[in-house]
């Protein structure tokens, strides 16, 4: 019985070993030459909403008209770079007016100081009423508050 199995195995082995290998069929590939394309304007429109990752609030110290903007939208700027310049005409006029007001307030304060010194001297010499001394003191304090 063993011999039958061995013979059967050998016969199957011989038939499979003697089988011809099938050749691989090589398919011919059609080659297409591509000519260079010409540049064409190709636009595709998509609805979109763009939002910045960061927002920065920029402002001048003083109000006024902008004289020039030194960059365009989308440009990168560095720290310390001048972004815009302001028309300083109004600023100079206001500065001059405030300087004159300051000088006037300073003169009034100096006058009040002088009047108070005079009133204090008279009050100590008992030549001035307490009411007039208090008025001179109040005048001096008011001038320095406004100054």
Coordinates of C-alpha atoms in Angstrom, one line a residue, residues 60-124:
X60 CA -0.7 107.9 16.5
X61 CA -0.2 109.7 19.9
X62 CA -2.0 112.7 18.5
X63 CA -4.9 113.2 16.2
X64 CA -4.3 114.5 12.7
X65 CA -4.2 113.8 9.0
X66 CA -2.0 111.1 7.5
X67 CA 0.7 112.6 5.3
X68 CA 2.1 109.3 3.8
X69 CA 1.8 105.6 4.2
X70 CA 5.2 103.8 3.7
X71 CA 4.0 100.3 2.8
X72 CA 1.4 98.5 0.8
X73 CA -1.2 96.0 2.0
X74 CA 0.3 92.6 2.6
X75 CA 3.9 93.9 3.1
X76 CA 5.9 92.7 6.0
X77 CA 7.1 95.3 8.4
X78 CA 9.7 95.1 11.2
X79 CA 9.8 96.5 14.7
X80 CA 10.7 100.2 14.7
X81 CA 10.0 100.7 10.9
X82 CA 8.0 103.8 10.1
X83 CA 4.6 102.8 8.8
X84 CA 3.1 106.1 8.2
X85 CA 3.8 109.8 8.8
X86 CA 1.4 112.4 10.0
X87 CA 0.9 115.9 8.8
X88 CA 2.3 117.9 11.7
X89 CA 0.9 121.3 10.6
X90 CA -2.0 121.1 13.0
X91 CA 0.2 119.7 15.7
X92 CA 2.6 122.6 15.5
X93 CA -0.2 125.2 15.6
X94 CA -1.7 123.5 18.7
X95 CA 1.8 123.2 20.3
X96 CA 2.4 126.9 19.8
X97 CA -1.1 127.8 21.2
X98 CA -0.5 125.5 24.3
X99 CA 3.0 127.0 24.8
X100 CA 1.5 130.5 24.9
X101 CA -1.2 129.3 27.4
X102 CA 1.5 127.7 29.5
X103 CA 3.6 130.8 29.6
X104 CA 0.5 132.9 30.6
X105 CA -0.4 130.4 33.3
X106 CA 3.2 130.5 34.5
X107 CA 3.1 134.3 34.7
X108 CA -0.2 134.2 36.7
X109 CA 1.3 131.6 39.0
X110 CA 4.4 133.7 39.6
X111 CA 2.3 136.8 40.2
X112 CA 0.2 134.8 42.7
X113 CA 3.4 133.6 44.4
X114 CA 4.6 137.2 44.7
X115 CA 1.2 138.4 46.0
X116 CA 1.2 135.6 48.6
X117 CA 4.7 136.4 49.7
X118 CA 3.7 140.1 50.2
X119 CA 0.5 139.1 52.0
X120 CA 2.4 136.7 54.2
X121 CA 4.9 139.4 55.2
X122 CA 2.1 141.9 56.0
X123 CA 0.2 139.2 57.9
X124 CA 3.2 138.4 60.1

